[in-house]
Tab-separated table of C-alpha atoms in Angstrom:
chain	number	residue	atom	x	y	z
A	18	UNK	CA	97.474	69.198	81.010
A	19	UNK	CA	100.382	71.039	79.523
A	20	UNK	CA	99.748	74.179	77.531
A	21	UNK	CA	102.006	75.507	74.663
A	22	UNK	CA	104.166	78.587	75.521
A	23	UNK	CA	102.024	80.778	73.257
A	24	UNK	CA	98.839	79.854	75.310
A	25	UNK	CA	100.542	80.693	78.538
A	26	UNK	CA	101.577	84.209	77.107
A	27	UNK	CA	98.224	84.804	76.090
A	28	UNK	CA	96.912	84.007	79.566
A	29	UNK	CA	99.303	86.373	80.970
A	30	UNK	CA	97.969	89.078	78.499
A	31	UNK	CA	94.440	88.173	79.632
A	32	UNK	CA	95.446	88.274	83.113
A	33	UNK	CA	96.737	91.850	82.795
A	34	UNK	CA	93.987	93.066	80.680
A	35	UNK	CA	91.160	93.291	83.101
A	36	UNK	CA	92.963	95.897	85.396
A	37	UNK	CA	93.636	98.061	82.277
A	38	UNK	CA	90.309	98.009	80.065
A	39	UNK	CA	87.322	99.346	81.814
A	40	UNK	CA	84.865	99.744	78.869
A	41	UNK	CA	81.849	102.349	79.245
A	42	UNK	CA	78.455	100.534	78.706
A	43	UNK	CA	76.549	103.584	77.162
A	44	UNK	CA	72.987	101.986	77.007
A	45	UNK	CA	73.099	101.397	80.582
A	46	UNK	CA	74.559	104.722	81.576
A	47	UNK	CA	73.553	108.412	81.891
A	48	UNK	CA	74.820	111.577	83.108
A	49	UNK	CA	78.449	110.976	82.013
A	50	UNK	CA	78.729	113.076	79.095
A	51	UNK	CA	77.735	116.359	80.682
A	52	UNK	CA	73.846	116.355	79.809
A	53	UNK	CA	71.510	113.978	81.599
A	54	UNK	CA	68.742	113.766	78.899
A	55	UNK	CA	67.729	114.393	75.224
A	56	UNK	CA	65.932	117.370	73.810
A	57	UNK	CA	62.670	115.652	74.279
A	58	UNK	CA	62.697	115.324	78.049
A	59	UNK	CA	63.721	111.702	78.126
A	60	UNK	CA	66.844	109.706	78.899
A	61	UNK	CA	68.007	107.510	76.250
A	62	UNK	CA	67.614	103.546	76.727
A	63	UNK	CA	65.931	104.397	80.269
A	64	UNK	CA	62.222	104.410	81.385
A	65	UNK	CA	61.145	107.119	83.926
A	66	UNK	CA	57.858	106.787	85.933
A	67	UNK	CA	56.414	108.388	88.859
A	68	UNK	CA	53.225	108.623	91.304
A	69	UNK	CA	51.400	110.705	91.585
A	70	UNK	CA	53.855	113.178	89.695
A	71	UNK	CA	56.564	112.360	87.127
A	72	UNK	CA	60.148	113.012	88.086
A	73	UNK	CA	61.712	116.268	87.056
A	74	UNK	CA	64.343	115.872	84.387
A	75	UNK	CA	66.868	118.963	84.528
A	76	UNK	CA	70.128	119.116	82.392
A	77	UNK	CA	72.434	117.704	84.976
A	78	UNK	CA	70.230	115.607	87.274
A	79	UNK	CA	66.736	114.088	87.772
A	80	UNK	CA	64.554	114.855	90.871
A	81	UNK	CA	62.896	111.487	91.747
A	82	UNK	CA	61.065	113.090	94.802
A	83	UNK	CA	60.717	116.752	95.331
A	84	UNK	CA	60.490	118.734	98.421
A	85	UNK	CA	56.722	119.019	98.142
A	86	UNK	CA	54.396	117.232	97.860
A	87	UNK	CA	54.978	114.197	99.818
A	88	UNK	CA	54.037	110.627	99.390
A	89	UNK	CA	55.832	110.415	96.030
A	90	UNK	CA	57.191	107.325	94.358
A	91	UNK	CA	59.465	107.460	91.494
A	92	UNK	CA	61.597	105.149	89.270
A	93	UNK	CA	64.079	104.979	86.578
A	94	UNK	CA	64.653	101.645	84.789
A	95	UNK	CA	67.271	100.791	82.100
A	96	UNK	CA	65.481	99.293	78.826
A	97	UNK	CA	68.507	96.893	78.234
A	98	UNK	CA	69.966	94.249	80.540
A	99	UNK	CA	73.712	93.809	81.486
A	100	UNK	CA	75.265	90.892	79.701
A	101	UNK	CA	78.602	91.125	81.389
A	102	UNK	CA	79.713	88.854	84.395
A	103	UNK	CA	81.994	91.515	85.974
A	104	UNK	CA	81.056	95.130	86.141
A	105	UNK	CA	81.141	98.404	88.183
A	106	UNK	CA	78.264	100.542	88.642
A	107	UNK	CA	78.642	104.317	89.983
A	108	UNK	CA	75.503	106.088	91.132
A	109	UNK	CA	75.882	109.907	92.256
A	110	UNK	CA	72.826	111.175	94.300
A	111	UNK	CA	72.052	113.748	96.872
A	112	UNK	CA	69.273	113.799	99.491
A	113	UNK	CA	68.292	116.986	101.186
A	114	UNK	CA	65.039	118.021	103.424
A	115	UNK	CA	64.001	119.659	106.836
A	116	UNK	CA	65.031	117.636	110.009
A	117	UNK	CA	62.038	115.521	110.508
A	118	UNK	CA	61.661	114.518	106.963
A	119	UNK	CA	62.301	111.035	105.563
A	120	UNK	CA	62.290	108.442	102.638
A	121	UNK	CA	64.349	105.788	101.093
A	122	UNK	CA	66.362	105.483	97.921
A	123	UNK	CA	66.766	101.977	96.431
A	124	UNK	CA	69.192	100.812	93.853
A	125	UNK	CA	68.251	97.612	92.035
A	126	UNK	CA	69.827	95.171	90.034
A	127	UNK	CA	66.630	92.697	89.217
A	128	UNK	CA	65.706	90.227	86.590
A	129	UNK	CA	62.092	91.896	85.740
A	130	UNK	CA	62.473	95.179	87.418
A	131	UNK	CA	60.071	97.406	85.563
A	132	UNK	CA	57.304	94.562	85.822
A	133	UNK	CA	58.012	93.275	89.475
A	134	UNK	CA	59.398	96.269	91.105
A	135	UNK	CA	58.304	99.313	89.258
A	136	UNK	CA	58.226	102.315	91.802
A	137	UNK	CA	58.163	100.168	94.855
A	138	UNK	CA	60.880	100.261	97.592
A	139	UNK	CA	62.177	97.098	99.151
A	140	UNK	CA	59.520	97.017	101.718
A	141	UNK	CA	56.530	97.057	99.396
A	142	UNK	CA	58.313	95.150	96.252
A	143	UNK	CA	57.025	91.644	97.185
A	144	UNK	CA	58.815	88.807	95.409
A	145	UNK	CA	61.507	90.027	93.393
A	146	UNK	CA	64.593	88.167	91.783
A	147	UNK	CA	67.929	90.233	92.259
A	148	UNK	CA	69.751	92.853	94.408
A	149	UNK	CA	68.228	95.636	96.297
A	150	UNK	CA	70.545	98.399	97.755
A	151	UNK	CA	68.687	100.585	100.387
A	152	UNK	CA	69.797	104.115	101.648
A	153	UNK	CA	67.498	105.405	104.469
A	154	UNK	CA	67.639	106.386	107.978
A	155	UNK	CA	66.784	102.803	109.368
A	156	UNK	CA	66.160	102.618	113.172
A	157	UNK	CA	66.196	106.340	113.775
A	158	UNK	CA	70.049	106.413	112.995
A	159	UNK	CA	71.611	109.341	110.797
A	160	UNK	CA	71.791	107.003	107.655
A	161	UNK	CA	72.442	103.665	106.669
A	162	UNK	CA	73.187	101.399	103.528
A	163	UNK	CA	71.953	97.989	103.518
A	164	UNK	CA	71.942	95.167	100.913
A	165	UNK	CA	69.036	92.783	100.249
A	166	UNK	CA	69.052	89.613	98.154
A	167	UNK	CA	65.952	87.510	96.801
A	168	UNK	CA	65.846	84.719	94.317
A	169	UNK	CA	61.987	85.317	93.717
A	170	UNK	CA	60.719	83.067	96.395
A	171	UNK	CA	60.513	85.466	99.362
A	172	UNK	CA	57.518	87.871	99.611
A	173	UNK	CA	59.074	90.795	101.334
A	174	UNK	CA	55.734	92.399	101.739
A	175	UNK	CA	54.666	89.525	104.065
A	176	UNK	CA	57.837	89.601	106.302
A	177	UNK	CA	57.263	90.906	109.722
A	178	UNK	CA	60.603	92.223	109.717
A	179	UNK	CA	62.420	92.957	106.587
A	180	UNK	CA	65.515	94.464	108.233
A	181	UNK	CA	66.778	91.070	109.510
A	182	UNK	CA	67.127	89.954	105.986
A	183	UNK	CA	69.730	92.357	104.926
A	184	UNK	CA	73.184	90.428	104.161
A	185	UNK	CA	75.570	93.429	104.462
A	186	UNK	CA	75.177	97.024	105.972
A	187	UNK	CA	77.137	100.245	106.999
A	188	UNK	CA	76.228	103.573	108.532
A	189	UNK	CA	76.435	106.573	106.195
A	190	UNK	CA	74.983	110.118	107.004
A	191	UNK	CA	73.863	110.865	103.737
A	192	UNK	CA	71.286	113.781	104.369
A	193	UNK	CA	71.974	117.482	103.725
A	194	UNK	CA	75.484	117.081	102.860
A	195	UNK	CA	75.379	119.709	100.219
A	196	UNK	CA	77.424	117.615	97.562
A	197	UNK	CA	76.543	114.472	95.783
A	198	UNK	CA	77.381	111.075	97.321
A	199	UNK	CA	79.042	108.316	95.005
A	200	UNK	CA	78.039	104.847	95.861
A	201	UNK	CA	79.822	102.151	93.737
A	202	UNK	CA	78.667	98.659	93.360
A	203	UNK	CA	81.387	96.386	92.216
A	204	UNK	CA	80.994	92.646	90.921
A	205	UNK	CA	84.192	90.728	90.333
A	206	UNK	CA	84.935	86.926	89.737
A	207	UNK	CA	85.350	86.330	93.386
A	208	UNK	CA	83.486	88.963	95.311
A	209	UNK	CA	80.824	91.617	95.429
A	210	UNK	CA	81.620	94.791	97.304
A	211	UNK	CA	79.772	97.942	97.764
A	212	UNK	CA	81.757	101.473	98.212
A	213	UNK	CA	80.507	104.758	99.365
A	214	UNK	CA	82.649	107.958	98.820
A	215	UNK	CA	85.906	105.776	98.077
A	216	UNK	CA	85.536	103.784	101.553
A	217	UNK	CA	84.241	100.119	101.482
A	218	UNK	CA	80.775	99.867	103.026
A	219	UNK	CA	80.606	95.945	102.857
A	220	UNK	CA	82.190	93.196	100.863
A	221	UNK	CA	81.283	89.374	100.604
A	222	UNK	CA	82.431	86.502	98.609
A	223	UNK	CA	79.120	84.681	99.065
A	224	UNK	CA	77.220	86.754	96.421
A	225	UNK	CA	77.538	86.357	92.544
A	226	UNK	CA	75.019	88.441	90.368
A	227	UNK	CA	74.456	86.773	86.867
A	228	UNK	CA	74.182	88.932	83.747
A	229	UNK	CA	70.762	89.418	82.123
A	230	UNK	CA	69.322	91.606	84.987
A	231	UNK	CA	68.241	95.282	84.837
A	232	UNK	CA	69.655	98.316	86.646
A	233	UNK	CA	66.942	100.535	88.172
A	234	UNK	CA	66.748	103.330	90.863
A	235	UNK	CA	63.572	103.916	92.825
A	236	UNK	CA	62.698	106.590	95.630
A	237	UNK	CA	59.804	106.836	97.908
A	238	UNK	CA	58.977	109.562	100.572
A	239	UNK	CA	56.357	109.775	103.423
A	240	UNK	CA	54.148	112.844	103.986
A	241	UNK	CA	57.173	114.989	104.916
A	242	UNK	CA	59.686	114.024	102.062
A	243	UNK	CA	63.360	114.283	101.345
A	244	UNK	CA	64.240	115.319	98.127
A	245	UNK	CA	66.229	112.472	96.261
A	246	UNK	CA	68.340	113.637	93.139
A	247	UNK	CA	70.335	111.381	90.811
A	248	UNK	CA	73.297	113.006	88.829
A	249	UNK	CA	74.424	109.927	86.854
A	250	UNK	CA	74.542	106.158	86.564
A	251	UNK	CA	77.633	104.816	84.914
A	252	UNK	CA	78.061	101.178	84.256
A	253	UNK	CA	81.526	100.034	83.034
A	254	UNK	CA	82.908	96.288	82.573
A	255	UNK	CA	86.282	94.903	81.824
A	256	UNK	CA	84.479	91.713	80.597
A	257	UNK	CA	83.817	91.130	76.986
A	258	UNK	CA	82.009	87.750	77.309
A	259	UNK	CA	78.702	87.123	78.963
A	260	UNK	CA	78.570	85.087	82.307
A	261	UNK	CA	77.472	81.454	81.981
A	262	UNK	CA	75.212	81.339	84.904
A	263	UNK	CA	71.596	81.865	84.578
A	264	UNK	CA	70.568	81.724	87.949
A	265	UNK	CA	71.033	83.949	90.979
A	266	UNK	CA	73.637	82.467	93.151
A	267	UNK	CA	74.156	83.566	96.820
A	268	UNK	CA	74.391	82.464	100.534
A	269	UNK	CA	72.341	84.049	103.130
A	270	UNK	CA	70.693	83.331	106.487
A	271	UNK	CA	67.307	82.757	104.618
A	272	UNK	CA	68.394	80.767	101.659
A	273	UNK	CA	70.864	77.729	101.175
A	274	UNK	CA	72.939	77.433	98.204
A	275	UNK	CA	72.582	74.658	95.582
A	276	UNK	CA	74.917	72.127	96.184
A	277	UNK	CA	75.092	71.079	92.358
A	278	UNK	CA	76.561	74.481	91.315
A	279	UNK	CA	80.059	73.831	92.312
A	280	UNK	CA	79.803	70.377	90.746
A	281	UNK	CA	78.460	71.735	87.524
A	282	UNK	CA	81.169	74.485	87.433
A	283	UNK	CA	83.808	71.951	88.019
A	284	UNK	CA	82.219	69.713	84.847
A	285	UNK	CA	82.358	73.020	82.863
A	286	UNK	CA	86.105	73.566	83.772
A	287	UNK	CA	86.746	70.020	83.011
A	288	UNK	CA	85.119	70.331	79.715
A	289	UNK	CA	87.181	73.359	78.715
A	290	UNK	CA	90.383	71.462	79.320
A	291	UNK	CA	89.308	67.934	78.308
A	292	UNK	CA	87.560	68.697	74.856
A	293	UNK	CA	91.006	69.527	73.022
A	294	UNK	CA	90.512	69.401	69.291
A	295	UNK	CA	92.807	66.692	67.812
A	296	UNK	CA	95.401	67.759	65.413
A	297	UNK	CA	94.301	66.961	61.555
A	298	UNK	CA	96.184	67.215	58.374
A	299	UNK	CA	95.558	70.406	56.251
A	300	UNK	CA	94.780	68.126	53.166
A	301	UNK	CA	91.458	67.334	54.438
A	302	UNK	CA	89.901	70.668	54.305
A	303	UNK	CA	88.819	71.266	50.987
A	304	UNK	CA	86.805	74.566	51.132
A	305	UNK	CA	87.522	77.919	52.765
A	306	UNK	CA	84.455	77.300	54.879
A	307	UNK	CA	85.922	74.074	56.244
A	308	UNK	CA	89.160	75.875	56.988
A	309	UNK	CA	87.350	78.766	58.565
A	310	UNK	CA	85.193	76.376	60.709
A	311	UNK	CA	88.267	74.491	62.027
A	312	UNK	CA	90.084	77.555	62.640
A	313	UNK	CA	87.047	79.142	64.497
A	314	UNK	CA	86.915	75.865	66.790
A	315	UNK	CA	90.432	75.923	67.484
A	316	UNK	CA	90.315	79.608	68.366
A	317	UNK	CA	87.300	78.980	70.435
A	318	UNK	CA	88.994	76.140	72.095
A	319	UNK	CA	92.168	78.062	72.925
A	320	UNK	CA	89.741	80.810	74.237
A	321	UNK	CA	88.429	78.757	76.644
A	322	UNK	CA	91.663	77.129	77.912
A	323	UNK	CA	93.108	80.678	78.322
A	324	UNK	CA	90.162	81.776	80.457
A	325	UNK	CA	90.519	78.482	82.442
A	326	UNK	CA	94.148	79.373	82.990
A	327	UNK	CA	93.174	82.938	83.927
A	328	UNK	CA	90.860	81.705	86.293
A	329	UNK	CA	93.336	79.338	88.049
A	330	UNK	CA	95.946	81.888	88.061
A	331	UNK	CA	93.378	84.409	89.770
A	332	UNK	CA	92.431	81.657	92.411
A	333	UNK	CA	95.857	80.876	93.097
A	334	UNK	CA	96.807	84.680	93.365
A	335	UNK	CA	93.891	85.056	95.813
A	336	UNK	CA	95.255	81.985	97.941
A	337	UNK	CA	98.689	83.523	97.825
A	338	UNK	CA	97.605	86.767	99.061
A	339	UNK	CA	95.535	84.999	101.863
A	340	UNK	CA	98.751	83.059	102.837
A	341	UNK	CA	100.840	86.155	102.586
A	342	UNK	CA	98.596	87.840	105.111
A	343	UNK	CA	98.486	84.815	107.470
A	344	UNK	CA	102.207	84.740	107.361
A	345	UNK	CA	102.196	88.463	107.905
A	346	UNK	CA	99.929	88.138	110.976
A	347	UNK	CA	102.126	85.294	112.335
A	348	UNK	CA	105.310	87.149	111.922
A	349	UNK	CA	103.720	90.121	113.787
A	350	UNK	CA	102.370	87.936	116.484
A	351	UNK	CA	105.747	86.348	116.971
A	352	UNK	CA	107.521	89.732	116.884
A	353	UNK	CA	105.092	90.838	119.782
A	354	UNK	CA	105.989	87.691	121.804
A	355	UNK	CA	109.805	88.257	121.095
A	356	UNK	CA	109.263	91.577	122.354
A	357	UNK	CA	107.435	90.716	125.347
A	358	UNK	CA	110.172	88.197	126.443
A	359	UNK	CA	112.829	90.667	125.888
A	360	UNK	CA	110.905	92.995	128.229
A	361	UNK	CA	110.525	90.070	130.670
A	362	UNK	CA	114.419	89.524	130.419
A	363	UNK	CA	115.071	93.342	131.118
A	364	UNK	CA	112.709	93.263	134.035
A	365	UNK	CA	114.497	90.336	135.468
A	366	UNK	CA	117.885	91.861	135.257
A	367	UNK	CA	116.393	95.106	137.005
A	368	UNK	CA	115.092	92.887	139.637
A	369	UNK	CA	118.412	91.462	140.192
A	370	UNK	CA	120.309	94.813	140.391
A	371	UNK	CA	117.457	95.888	142.759
A	372	UNK	CA	117.965	93.012	145.174
A	373	UNK	CA	122.097	93.440	145.106
A	374	UNK	CA	121.475	97.237	145.954
A	375	UNK	CA	119.178	96.286	148.820
A	376	UNK	CA	121.631	93.811	150.132
A	377	UNK	CA	124.429	96.222	149.834
A	378	UNK	CA	122.190	99.085	151.709
A	379	UNK	CA	121.246	96.453	154.415
A	380	UNK	CA	125.061	95.576	155.014
A	381	UNK	CA	125.955	99.382	155.191
A	382	UNK	CA	123.128	100.076	157.497
A	383	UNK	CA	123.971	97.161	159.743
A	384	UNK	CA	127.660	98.196	159.798
A	385	UNK	CA	126.862	101.908	160.606
A	386	UNK	CA	124.387	100.930	163.332
A	387	UNK	CA	127.053	98.574	165.014
A	388	UNK	CA	129.522	101.262	164.748
A	389	UNK	CA	127.146	103.644	166.119
A	390	UNK	CA	126.285	101.324	169.014
A	391	UNK	CA	129.913	101.071	169.792
A	392	UNK	CA	130.605	104.556	169.812
A	393	UNK	CA	127.541	105.189	172.085
A	394	UNK	CA	128.629	102.620	174.518
A	395	UNK	CA	132.141	104.105	174.796
A	396	UNK	CA	131.114	107.568	175.234
A	397	UNK	CA	128.507	106.366	177.920
A	398	UNK	CA	131.314	104.481	179.939
A	399	UNK	CA	133.526	107.466	179.389
A	400	UNK	CA	130.749	109.762	180.836
A	401	UNK	CA	130.123	107.296	183.694
A	402	UNK	CA	133.991	107.281	184.634
A	403	UNK	CA	134.130	111.043	184.464
A	404	UNK	CA	130.925	111.411	186.744
A	405	UNK	CA	132.180	109.033	189.437
A	406	UNK	CA	135.628	110.822	189.403
A	407	UNK	CA	133.676	114.292	190.019
A	408	UNK	CA	131.607	112.759	192.598
A	409	UNK	CA	134.637	111.241	194.626
A	410	UNK	CA	136.375	114.631	194.121
A	411	UNK	CA	133.685	116.695	195.391
A	412	UNK	CA	132.717	114.444	198.580
A	413	UNK	CA	134.869	115.461	201.752
A	414	UNK	CA	137.190	112.901	203.582
A	415	UNK	CA	136.351	111.311	206.927
A	416	UNK	CA	138.991	113.069	209.223
A	417	UNK	CA	137.488	116.329	208.277
A	418	UNK	CA	134.053	115.166	209.029
A	419	UNK	CA	135.165	114.001	212.681
A	420	UNK	CA	136.971	117.229	213.080
A	421	UNK	CA	134.052	118.986	212.020
A	422	UNK	CA	131.709	117.039	214.569
A	423	UNK	CA	134.297	117.160	217.588
A	424	UNK	CA	134.939	121.040	217.017
A	425	UNK	CA	131.131	121.561	216.828
A	426	UNK	CA	130.716	119.869	220.098
A	427	UNK	CA	133.431	121.536	221.854
A	428	UNK	CA	132.079	124.867	220.671
A	429	UNK	CA	128.648	123.918	222.086
A	430	UNK	CA	129.995	122.786	225.242
A	431	UNK	CA	132.188	125.831	225.856
A	432	UNK	CA	128.931	127.974	224.948
A	433	UNK	CA	126.973	126.063	227.501
A	434	UNK	CA	129.374	126.544	230.257
A	435	UNK	CA	129.735	130.232	229.589
A	436	UNK	CA	126.091	130.552	229.689
A	437	UNK	CA	125.749	128.792	232.956
A	438	UNK	CA	128.606	130.951	234.608
A	439	UNK	CA	126.943	134.098	233.492
A	440	UNK	CA	123.761	133.102	234.892
A	441	UNK	CA	124.992	132.030	238.168
A	442	UNK	CA	127.213	135.361	238.679
A	443	UNK	CA	124.328	137.400	237.538
A	444	UNK	CA	122.375	139.179	240.595
A	445	UNK	CA	119.118	137.753	241.614
A	446	UNK	CA	115.934	139.498	241.643
A	447	UNK	CA	113.439	139.291	244.518
A	448	UNK	CA	109.918	140.222	244.310
């Protein structure tokens, strides 16, 4: 269906509006103006109860559970329901106590909070219809924030393990910080998110909390209690029209969604675009009442069409964001792969350079070894030659040996002859 240009312009203004106009809902808020309550000790538009003692209301905070005594249960519930489909709720709280103290703080958004929940915690509330956000030291941890959902059919008291029913959670050390902690619940047209001190605790697009429910805060402590103090509850909304859904819609492990809800929403959307008021002549309207009724109907139809355009634009914007993130991740992955390939190419070139250097080194070593072997062989040959020459020079000739031997024999013979002659010529001695 084609829309006139002025409807498209109005749709653009409507799309830009929610990010600019956050309106305070004063009948669902307290602590935002400096003073917490009135002079009569009550908070306007809220009901405060406690067992066995009433919570202590001060000028800037309400003490739901004191340091002493223990086993205290207290609650504060809004007298009016929330009639907006998108909203933000801020709760500033502080918890303090000794090391082994305990307790839990519960933030509720329930249909019949004062009647069905009262001062109970999520562990003792039974069958409630709505959301419970629990802050405690679950499982001996330093602190945890968990979200629970119920459509009024599950009895939490009879559950053997309530903790497994949580649809979202995060760790948060909330005790003895010395300052208030800010927890924020944000319901948009497409998601539900919980933030703590400006950081996202958990977020899901499977939860849609309808209007008509009540805000509440309860606290319960054991014998050794923590002191839970509430400084403010501020509810704001950028929506001026109540939501159309009257039932609690969510998906979880325990409950299956209604398959007809999407079909009904599609039928409502088709009605917004299909039931266009036909053009009529101005002469048929005889009274100002008829003219006003026609103008009212046409403005209402235009508002529905603008709302449909805004919803379609928002959905396409979300799809574009998802596609943009997917493309960004794909490009990052491709960039990493290209960088890895580039590194592989550099490594291959370095391996080739190393191979060439090894080959050249092997060639040089072989040449040097061959040259060294030839030089060693030459030196050894020269040494053998010089040694042979020296030996030949130092050994005497055969003639000299013969002269030596003959001369020696002649000397011996001559000596023997001389000896015999002397002996023969010497006088003989007779005895």
